[in-house]
XYZ file of C-alpha atoms in Angstrom:
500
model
C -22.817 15.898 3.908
C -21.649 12.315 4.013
C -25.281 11.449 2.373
C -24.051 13.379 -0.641
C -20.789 12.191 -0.352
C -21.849 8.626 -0.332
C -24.266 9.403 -3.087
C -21.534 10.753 -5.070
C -19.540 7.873 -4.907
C -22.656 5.605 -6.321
C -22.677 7.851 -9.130
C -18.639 7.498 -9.974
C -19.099 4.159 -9.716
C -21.772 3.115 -11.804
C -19.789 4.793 -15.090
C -17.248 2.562 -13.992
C -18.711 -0.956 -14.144
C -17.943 -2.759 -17.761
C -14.855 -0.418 -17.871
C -12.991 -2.340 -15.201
C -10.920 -5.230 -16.436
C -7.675 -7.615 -15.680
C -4.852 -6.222 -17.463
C -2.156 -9.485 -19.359
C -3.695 -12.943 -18.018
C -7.223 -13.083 -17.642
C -7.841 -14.914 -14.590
C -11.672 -15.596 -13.102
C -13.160 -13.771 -10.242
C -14.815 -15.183 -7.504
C -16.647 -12.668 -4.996
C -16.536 -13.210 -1.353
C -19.127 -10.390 0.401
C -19.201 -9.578 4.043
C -21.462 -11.695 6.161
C -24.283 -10.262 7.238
C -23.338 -9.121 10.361
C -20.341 -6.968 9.410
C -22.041 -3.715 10.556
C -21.993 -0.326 7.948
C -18.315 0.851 8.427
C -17.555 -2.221 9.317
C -14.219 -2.429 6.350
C -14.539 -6.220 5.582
C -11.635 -7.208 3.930
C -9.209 -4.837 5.746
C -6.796 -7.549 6.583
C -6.787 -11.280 4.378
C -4.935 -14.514 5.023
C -4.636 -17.304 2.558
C -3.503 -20.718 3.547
C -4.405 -23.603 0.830
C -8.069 -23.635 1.193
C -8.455 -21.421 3.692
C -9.198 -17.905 3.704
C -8.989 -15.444 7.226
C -10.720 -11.670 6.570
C -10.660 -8.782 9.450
C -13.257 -6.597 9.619
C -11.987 -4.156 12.145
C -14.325 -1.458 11.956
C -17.639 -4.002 12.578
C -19.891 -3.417 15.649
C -19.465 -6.407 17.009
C -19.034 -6.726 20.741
C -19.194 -2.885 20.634
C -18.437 0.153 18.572
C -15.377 -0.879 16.425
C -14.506 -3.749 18.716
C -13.902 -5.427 15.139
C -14.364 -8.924 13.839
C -12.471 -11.943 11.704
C -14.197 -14.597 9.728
C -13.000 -17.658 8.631
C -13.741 -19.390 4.797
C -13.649 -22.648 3.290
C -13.136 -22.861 -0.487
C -15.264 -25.503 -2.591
C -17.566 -26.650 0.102
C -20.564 -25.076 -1.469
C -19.565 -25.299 -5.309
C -16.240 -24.915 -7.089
C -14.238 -22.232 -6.454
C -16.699 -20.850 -3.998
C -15.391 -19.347 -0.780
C -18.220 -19.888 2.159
C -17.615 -19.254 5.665
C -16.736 -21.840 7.679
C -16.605 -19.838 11.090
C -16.593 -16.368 13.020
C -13.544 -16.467 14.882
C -14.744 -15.064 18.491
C -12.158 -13.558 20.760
C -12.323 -13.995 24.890
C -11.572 -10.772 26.285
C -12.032 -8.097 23.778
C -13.438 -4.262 24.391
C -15.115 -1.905 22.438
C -13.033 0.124 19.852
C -9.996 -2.763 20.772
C -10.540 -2.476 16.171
C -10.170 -6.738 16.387
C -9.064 -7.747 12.588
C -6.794 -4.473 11.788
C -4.215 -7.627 11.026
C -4.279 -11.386 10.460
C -2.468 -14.667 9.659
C -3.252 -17.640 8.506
C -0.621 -20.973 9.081
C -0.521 -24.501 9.929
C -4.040 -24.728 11.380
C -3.212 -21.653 13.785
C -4.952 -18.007 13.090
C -3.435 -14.663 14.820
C -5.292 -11.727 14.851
C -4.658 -8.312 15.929
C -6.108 -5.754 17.821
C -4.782 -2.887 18.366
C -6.790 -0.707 20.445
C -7.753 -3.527 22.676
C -7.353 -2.577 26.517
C -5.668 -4.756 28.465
C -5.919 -4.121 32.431
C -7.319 -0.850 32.004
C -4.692 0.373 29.445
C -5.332 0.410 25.636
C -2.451 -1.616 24.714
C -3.683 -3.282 22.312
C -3.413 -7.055 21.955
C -3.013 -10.568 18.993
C -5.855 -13.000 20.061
C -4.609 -16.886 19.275
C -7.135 -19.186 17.549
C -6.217 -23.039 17.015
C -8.222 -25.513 14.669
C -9.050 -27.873 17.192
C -9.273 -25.962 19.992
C -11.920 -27.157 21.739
C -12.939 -29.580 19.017
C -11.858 -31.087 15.755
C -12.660 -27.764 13.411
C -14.141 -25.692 16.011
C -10.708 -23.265 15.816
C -11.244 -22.133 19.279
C -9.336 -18.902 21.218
C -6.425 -20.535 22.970
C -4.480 -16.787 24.032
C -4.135 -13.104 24.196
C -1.024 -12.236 23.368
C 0.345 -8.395 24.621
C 3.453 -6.658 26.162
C 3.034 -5.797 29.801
C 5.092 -3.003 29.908
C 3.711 -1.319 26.808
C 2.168 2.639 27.184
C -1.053 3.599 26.489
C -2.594 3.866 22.785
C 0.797 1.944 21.607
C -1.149 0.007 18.944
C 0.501 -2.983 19.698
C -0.974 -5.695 16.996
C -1.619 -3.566 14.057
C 1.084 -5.626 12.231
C 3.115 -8.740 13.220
C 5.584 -11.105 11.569
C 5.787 -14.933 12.850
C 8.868 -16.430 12.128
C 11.353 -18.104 14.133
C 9.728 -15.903 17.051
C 6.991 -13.649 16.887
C 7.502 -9.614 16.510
C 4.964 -7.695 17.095
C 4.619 -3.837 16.031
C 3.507 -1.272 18.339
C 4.303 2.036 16.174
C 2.729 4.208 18.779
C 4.774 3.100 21.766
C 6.367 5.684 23.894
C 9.145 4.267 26.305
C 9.219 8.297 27.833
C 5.605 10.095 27.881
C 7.422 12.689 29.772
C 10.027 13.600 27.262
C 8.448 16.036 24.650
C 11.248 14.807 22.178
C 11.280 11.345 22.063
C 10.468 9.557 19.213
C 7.841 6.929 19.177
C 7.957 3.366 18.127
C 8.807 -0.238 19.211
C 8.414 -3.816 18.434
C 7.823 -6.923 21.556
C 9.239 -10.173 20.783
C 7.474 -13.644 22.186
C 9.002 -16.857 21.911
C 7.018 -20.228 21.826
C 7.156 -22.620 24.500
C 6.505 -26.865 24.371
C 2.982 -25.847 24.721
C 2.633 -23.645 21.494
C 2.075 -20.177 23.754
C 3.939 -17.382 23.143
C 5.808 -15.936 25.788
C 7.013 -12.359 26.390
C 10.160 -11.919 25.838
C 10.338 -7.991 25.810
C 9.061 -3.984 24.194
C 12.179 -2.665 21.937
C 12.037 1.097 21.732
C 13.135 1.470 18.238
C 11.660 4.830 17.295
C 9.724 5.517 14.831
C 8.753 2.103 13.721
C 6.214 -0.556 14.126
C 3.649 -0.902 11.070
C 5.915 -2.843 9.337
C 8.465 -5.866 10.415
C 9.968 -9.292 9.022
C 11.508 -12.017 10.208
C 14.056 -13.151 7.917
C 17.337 -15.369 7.913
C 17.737 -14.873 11.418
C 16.931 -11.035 11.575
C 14.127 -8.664 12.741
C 13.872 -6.159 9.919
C 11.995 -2.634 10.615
C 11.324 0.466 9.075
C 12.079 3.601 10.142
C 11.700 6.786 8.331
C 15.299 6.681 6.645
C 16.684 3.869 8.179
C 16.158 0.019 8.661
C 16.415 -1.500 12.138
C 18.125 -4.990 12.250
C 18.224 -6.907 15.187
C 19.545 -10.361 15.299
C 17.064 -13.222 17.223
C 19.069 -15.095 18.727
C 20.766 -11.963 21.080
C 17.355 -10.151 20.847
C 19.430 -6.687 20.843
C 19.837 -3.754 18.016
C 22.791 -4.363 16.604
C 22.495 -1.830 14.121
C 20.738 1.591 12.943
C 21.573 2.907 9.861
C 20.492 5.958 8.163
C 21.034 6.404 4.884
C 19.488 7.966 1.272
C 16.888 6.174 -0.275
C 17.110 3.973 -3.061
C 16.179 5.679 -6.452
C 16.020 3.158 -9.686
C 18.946 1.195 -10.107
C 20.815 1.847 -6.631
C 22.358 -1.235 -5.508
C 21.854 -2.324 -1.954
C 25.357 -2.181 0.033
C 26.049 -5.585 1.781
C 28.808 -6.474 4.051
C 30.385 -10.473 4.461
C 30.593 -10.004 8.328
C 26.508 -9.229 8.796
C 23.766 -7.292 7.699
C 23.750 -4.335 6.172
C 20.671 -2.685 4.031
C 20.364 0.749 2.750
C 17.101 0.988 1.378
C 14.217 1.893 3.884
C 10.618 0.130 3.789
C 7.044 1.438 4.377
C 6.283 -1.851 4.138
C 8.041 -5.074 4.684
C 7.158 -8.764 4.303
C 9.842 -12.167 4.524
C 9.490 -16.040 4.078
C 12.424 -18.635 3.777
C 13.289 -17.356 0.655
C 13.408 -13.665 0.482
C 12.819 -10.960 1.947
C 10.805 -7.716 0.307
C 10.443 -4.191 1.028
C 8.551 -1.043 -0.725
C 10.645 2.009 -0.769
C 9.639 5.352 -1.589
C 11.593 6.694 -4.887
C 10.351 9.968 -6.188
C 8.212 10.043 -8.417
C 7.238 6.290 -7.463
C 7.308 3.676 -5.233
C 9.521 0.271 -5.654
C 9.925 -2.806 -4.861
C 12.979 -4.129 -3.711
C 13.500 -8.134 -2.960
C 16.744 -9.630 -1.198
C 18.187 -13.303 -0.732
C 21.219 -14.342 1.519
C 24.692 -15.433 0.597
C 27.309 -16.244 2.675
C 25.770 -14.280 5.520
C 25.115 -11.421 3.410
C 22.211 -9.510 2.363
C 22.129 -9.467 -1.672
C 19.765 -7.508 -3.517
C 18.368 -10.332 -6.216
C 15.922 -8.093 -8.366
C 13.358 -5.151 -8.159
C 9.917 -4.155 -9.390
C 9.308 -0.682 -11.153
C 5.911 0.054 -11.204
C 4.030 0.383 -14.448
C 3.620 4.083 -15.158
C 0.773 3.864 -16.691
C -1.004 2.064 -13.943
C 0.741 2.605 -11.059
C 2.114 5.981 -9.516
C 2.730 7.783 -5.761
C -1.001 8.160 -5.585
C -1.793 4.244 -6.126
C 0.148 3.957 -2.983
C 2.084 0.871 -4.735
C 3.549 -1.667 -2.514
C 1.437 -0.561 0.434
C 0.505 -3.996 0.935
C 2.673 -6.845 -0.387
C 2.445 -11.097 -0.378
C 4.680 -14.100 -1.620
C 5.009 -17.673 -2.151
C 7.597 -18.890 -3.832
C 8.623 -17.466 -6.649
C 5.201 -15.525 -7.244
C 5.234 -11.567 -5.584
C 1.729 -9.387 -5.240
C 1.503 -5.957 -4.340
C -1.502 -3.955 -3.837
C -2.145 -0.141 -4.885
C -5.070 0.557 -3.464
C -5.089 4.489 -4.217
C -6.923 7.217 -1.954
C -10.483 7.641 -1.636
C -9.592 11.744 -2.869
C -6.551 11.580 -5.308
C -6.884 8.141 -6.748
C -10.426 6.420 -6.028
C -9.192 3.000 -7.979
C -7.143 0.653 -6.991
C -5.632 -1.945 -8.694
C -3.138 -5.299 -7.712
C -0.190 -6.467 -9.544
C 1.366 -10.113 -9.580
C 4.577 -10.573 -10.503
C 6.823 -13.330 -10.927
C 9.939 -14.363 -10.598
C 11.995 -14.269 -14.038
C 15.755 -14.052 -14.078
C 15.958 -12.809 -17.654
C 13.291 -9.775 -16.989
C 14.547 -6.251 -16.033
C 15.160 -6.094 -12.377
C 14.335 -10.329 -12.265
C 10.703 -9.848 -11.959
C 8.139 -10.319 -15.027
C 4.686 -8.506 -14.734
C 2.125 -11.422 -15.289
C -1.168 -9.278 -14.354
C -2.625 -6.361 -12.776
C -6.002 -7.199 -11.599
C -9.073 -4.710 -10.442
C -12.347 -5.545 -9.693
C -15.182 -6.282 -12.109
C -17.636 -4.379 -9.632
C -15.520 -1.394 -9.098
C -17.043 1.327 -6.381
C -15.366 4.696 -5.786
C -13.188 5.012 -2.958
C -13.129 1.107 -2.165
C -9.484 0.905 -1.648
C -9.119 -2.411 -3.431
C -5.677 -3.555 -2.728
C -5.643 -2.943 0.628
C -4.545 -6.055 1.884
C -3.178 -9.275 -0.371
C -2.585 -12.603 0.105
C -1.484 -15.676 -2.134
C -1.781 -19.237 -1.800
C -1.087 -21.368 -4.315
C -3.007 -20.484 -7.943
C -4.800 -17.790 -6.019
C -4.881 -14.206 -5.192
C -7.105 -12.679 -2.271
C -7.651 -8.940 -2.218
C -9.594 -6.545 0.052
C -11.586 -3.973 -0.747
C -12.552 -2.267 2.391
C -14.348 0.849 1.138
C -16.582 -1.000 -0.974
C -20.134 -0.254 -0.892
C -21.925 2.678 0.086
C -21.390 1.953 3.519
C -18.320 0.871 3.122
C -19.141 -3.517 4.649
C -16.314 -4.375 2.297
C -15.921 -7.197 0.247
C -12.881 -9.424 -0.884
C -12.026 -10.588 -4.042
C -10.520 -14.253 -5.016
C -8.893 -14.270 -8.598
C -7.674 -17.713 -10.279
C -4.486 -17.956 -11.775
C -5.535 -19.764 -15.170
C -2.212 -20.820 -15.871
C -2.075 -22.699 -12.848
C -2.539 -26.102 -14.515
C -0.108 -25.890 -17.161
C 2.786 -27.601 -16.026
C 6.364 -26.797 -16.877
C 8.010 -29.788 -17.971
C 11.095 -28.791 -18.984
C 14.275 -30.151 -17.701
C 15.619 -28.231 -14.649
C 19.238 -27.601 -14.126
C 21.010 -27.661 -11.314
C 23.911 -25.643 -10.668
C 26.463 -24.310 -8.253
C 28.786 -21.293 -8.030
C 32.215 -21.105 -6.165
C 33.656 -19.313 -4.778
C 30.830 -16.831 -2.424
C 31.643 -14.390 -2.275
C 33.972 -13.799 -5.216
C 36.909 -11.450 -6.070
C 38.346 -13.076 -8.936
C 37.603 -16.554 -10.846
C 34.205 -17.986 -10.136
C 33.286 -20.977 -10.992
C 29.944 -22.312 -11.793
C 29.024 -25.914 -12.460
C 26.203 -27.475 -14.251
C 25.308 -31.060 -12.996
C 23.406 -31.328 -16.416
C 25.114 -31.850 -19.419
C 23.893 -29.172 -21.968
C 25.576 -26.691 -23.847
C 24.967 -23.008 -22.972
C 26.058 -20.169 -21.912
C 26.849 -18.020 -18.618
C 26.094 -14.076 -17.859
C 26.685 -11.893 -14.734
C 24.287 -9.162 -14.485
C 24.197 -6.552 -12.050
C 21.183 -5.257 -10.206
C 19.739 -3.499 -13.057
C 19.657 -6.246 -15.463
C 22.782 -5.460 -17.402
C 24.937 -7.882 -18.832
C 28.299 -7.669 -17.488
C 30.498 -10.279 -18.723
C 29.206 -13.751 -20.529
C 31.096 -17.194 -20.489
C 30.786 -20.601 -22.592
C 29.870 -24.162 -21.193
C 32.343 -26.502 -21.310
C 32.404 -29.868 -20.242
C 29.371 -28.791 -17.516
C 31.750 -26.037 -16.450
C 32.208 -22.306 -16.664
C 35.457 -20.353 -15.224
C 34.273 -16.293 -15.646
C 36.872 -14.116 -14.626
C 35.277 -11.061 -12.644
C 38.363 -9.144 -11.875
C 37.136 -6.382 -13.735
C 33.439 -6.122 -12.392
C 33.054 -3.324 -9.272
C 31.746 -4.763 -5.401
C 28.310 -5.152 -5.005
C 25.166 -7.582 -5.674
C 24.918 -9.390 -8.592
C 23.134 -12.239 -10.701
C 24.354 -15.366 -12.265
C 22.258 -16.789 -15.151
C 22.790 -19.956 -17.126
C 20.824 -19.832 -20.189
C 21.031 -23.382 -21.944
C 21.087 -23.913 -25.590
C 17.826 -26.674 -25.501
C 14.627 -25.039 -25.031
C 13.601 -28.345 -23.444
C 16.140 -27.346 -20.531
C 14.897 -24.564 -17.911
C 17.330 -21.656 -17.316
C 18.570 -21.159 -13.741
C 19.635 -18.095 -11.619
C 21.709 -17.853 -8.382
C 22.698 -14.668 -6.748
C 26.318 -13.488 -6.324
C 28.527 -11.028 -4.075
C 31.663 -9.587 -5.259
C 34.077 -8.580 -2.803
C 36.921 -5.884 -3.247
């Protein structure tokens, strides 16, 4: 049967090669296949890490040190030609068993690699573990395994490691963690949070039963943010407590995201979350389709600053949308990777940043493979860095190795050399008068518009000043745009709160 299947999927995809193409941009394609030893099953490209030149790819399924003990590898772009992506080095892990599924999740920063395993046994109990690699650990380039990172007190099969978040600490999923095997009712779920010591280890800090979550978390402005079901767990680092559950509805398009001046609150609920300095983003599910949904801080606030609607035509519930997301910057990719049964191609969009676009995100791409095999869940996993995109495609093949795809941005090079302004509003949050001042001296004009990209009330420049009077606009999240008269001056954004 899975001969048939497999030659089945040969046959789907060979009508499909020529027809696959990059929708907007065109941007080149470089191919990165699985090393050699990545064994049939072995789902190269499951997990990807981009940091400048660097590329990290898990291969958790591999028979490596034993069935499914899993496997990362480590590339180096431009060392054999330019643009190519050759490996560099196999990271190899001290410690790990058979089916321990090493590479479900990776990371890629500042000369340090994390990679996690999430069926790993630890002292006779599959906790599951995140193995530490360092650069120069034991020599300059040699990125040698410096720790094994787990929760002591975790329960068996917890899958601690099948998704982390390294911020200001490190938070570590364990979706399958069960703080009462004995209680037929409780729900399942936590996160473990490690602090760093002088040394660079992480130390245990403690397992948070949260219920219910664990495959997704970020670390953002302070907060641990978690899905659950409904709800969004928020737990502030520096008291390492749950300060607050909340369940509420869904977001559908267009909800605004309620926000409170004393803390956080969120109302939308992620199946997948990601967070750098800047922003944090989440996927919601909105029937029919998923969303994106992105969110700054102000004045100690969470602020919804834009979302992403997915293409229709391209993307719907079966792409699976947003099931794995990356950003730098002002740049945003999300993979659909589809379902080997309802929706055998998937497909990556990149989006960036554009306060003047409908939700304050502009669709720049949606890329797919040019060697497109049925049922290789391309768009798996994402990563940017940079001009480039990294996407896995673990299913590829007819024995599903894997392969990863590296697409150039070609507008990388073209600089934008327009004037920048810089500007201030006052005061955050508002209720009444705000003020917003332009440092540069250009003519323009001011909008607020709220979350769906409406226009709600517009102002003149004068004298590098605009007074808007926003008595009359409802509570919530909004935008501030200043849209100069020169085209040789760039337009700025800035989010905004008004209070009632």
């Amino acid at each position: 049967m899975m001969r048939e299947t497999n030659i089945i999927r040969a046959l789907a995809s060979l009508l499909l090669l020529g027809a696959a193409h990059v929708h907007g941009q065109v941007w080149s394609e470089r191919i990165v296949q699985a090393p050699s030893d990545v064994t049939p099953s072995g789902l190269f490209g499951w997990s990807v890490s981009l940091d400048g030149d660097l590329l990290l790819v898990g291969a958790p399924g591999t028979t490596d040190l034993g069935a499914q003990s899993g496997a990362a590898y480590l590339f180096q772009r431009n060392t054999g030609g330019q643009d190519q992506w050759d490996l560099l080095r196999k990271l190899v892990p001290i410690g790990v068993t058979p089916g321990a599924r090493f590479g479900t999740s990776v990371l890629l920063r500042d000369g340090r690699a994390l990679v996690g395993a999430p069926s790993d046994i630890v002292n006779g109990i599959a906790l599951g573990a995140l193995y530490v690699f360092e650069e120069d650990a034991g020599g300059t380039g040699n990125w040698g395994f410096v720790q094994r990172v787990f929760a002591p007190n975790g329960s068996s099969g917890m899958h601690f490691g099948e998704a982390f978040s390294l911020g200001d600490l490190l938070v570590v999923g364990a979706p399958d963690y069960d703080v009462d095997p004995n209680n037929a009712f409780n729900v399942i779920g936590g996160s473990a949070a490690f602090v760093t010591d002088l040394q660079g280890q992480f130390l245990f800090v403690d397992l948070y039963d949260r219920g219910g979550v664990g495959r997704s978390q970020a670390v953002f402005a302070d907060r641990c943010f978690t899905p659950n079901g409904a709800s969004c767990a928020i737990t502030p680092l520096d008291s390492l407590v749950q300060d607050t559950i909340l369940y509420t509805p869904l977001p559908v398009a267009g909800d605004l995201v309620s926000t409170e001046a004393a803390g956080f609150t969120i109302q939308s609920s992620g199946i997948q979350l990601i967070a750098d300095t800047q922003r944090l983003v989440c996927t919601v599910v909105a029937d029919p389709n998923r969303q994106i949904h992105t969110f700054v801080t102000q004045a100690d606030s969470l602020v919804q600053e834009g979302y992403i609607l997915p293409d229709t035509d391209q993307f719907d519930l079966t792409n699976r949308f947003g099931e794995s997301l990356a950003q730098l910057g002002d740049r945003l990719v999300a993979g659909a990777p589809g379902s080997p049964l309802t929706m055998p191609l998937g497909r990556v969009g990149v989006f960036d940043r554009d306060p003047l676009a409908t939700g304050g995100w502009s669709s720049m791409t949606q890329l797919v493979p040019s060697d497109p095999y049925f049922g290789d869940l391309f768009g798996q996993a994402v990563a940017v860095a940079q001009e480039v995109v990294a996407v896995g495609a673990p299913g590829h093949g007819l024995d599903d190795r894997g392969q990863v795809y590296v697409f150039h941005d070609p507008a990388a090079t073209v600089l934008d050399t327009r004037e920048e302004l810089t500007i201030s509003i006052a005061p955050v949050p508002a209720n009444a008068e705000l003020t917003v001042r332009i440092a540069n001296d250009v003519p323009g004009e001011v909008r607020v518009l709220d979350a769906m990209g409406r226009i709600q009330i517009t102002g003149p420049i004068m004298n590098s000043t605009a007074v808007i009077d926003v008595r009359a606009i409802a509570a919530g999240p909004y935008v501030v745009q200043v849209i100069p008269q020169d085209a040789n001056v760039r337009g700025r954004s800035l989010p905004l709160l008004i209070l009632r």
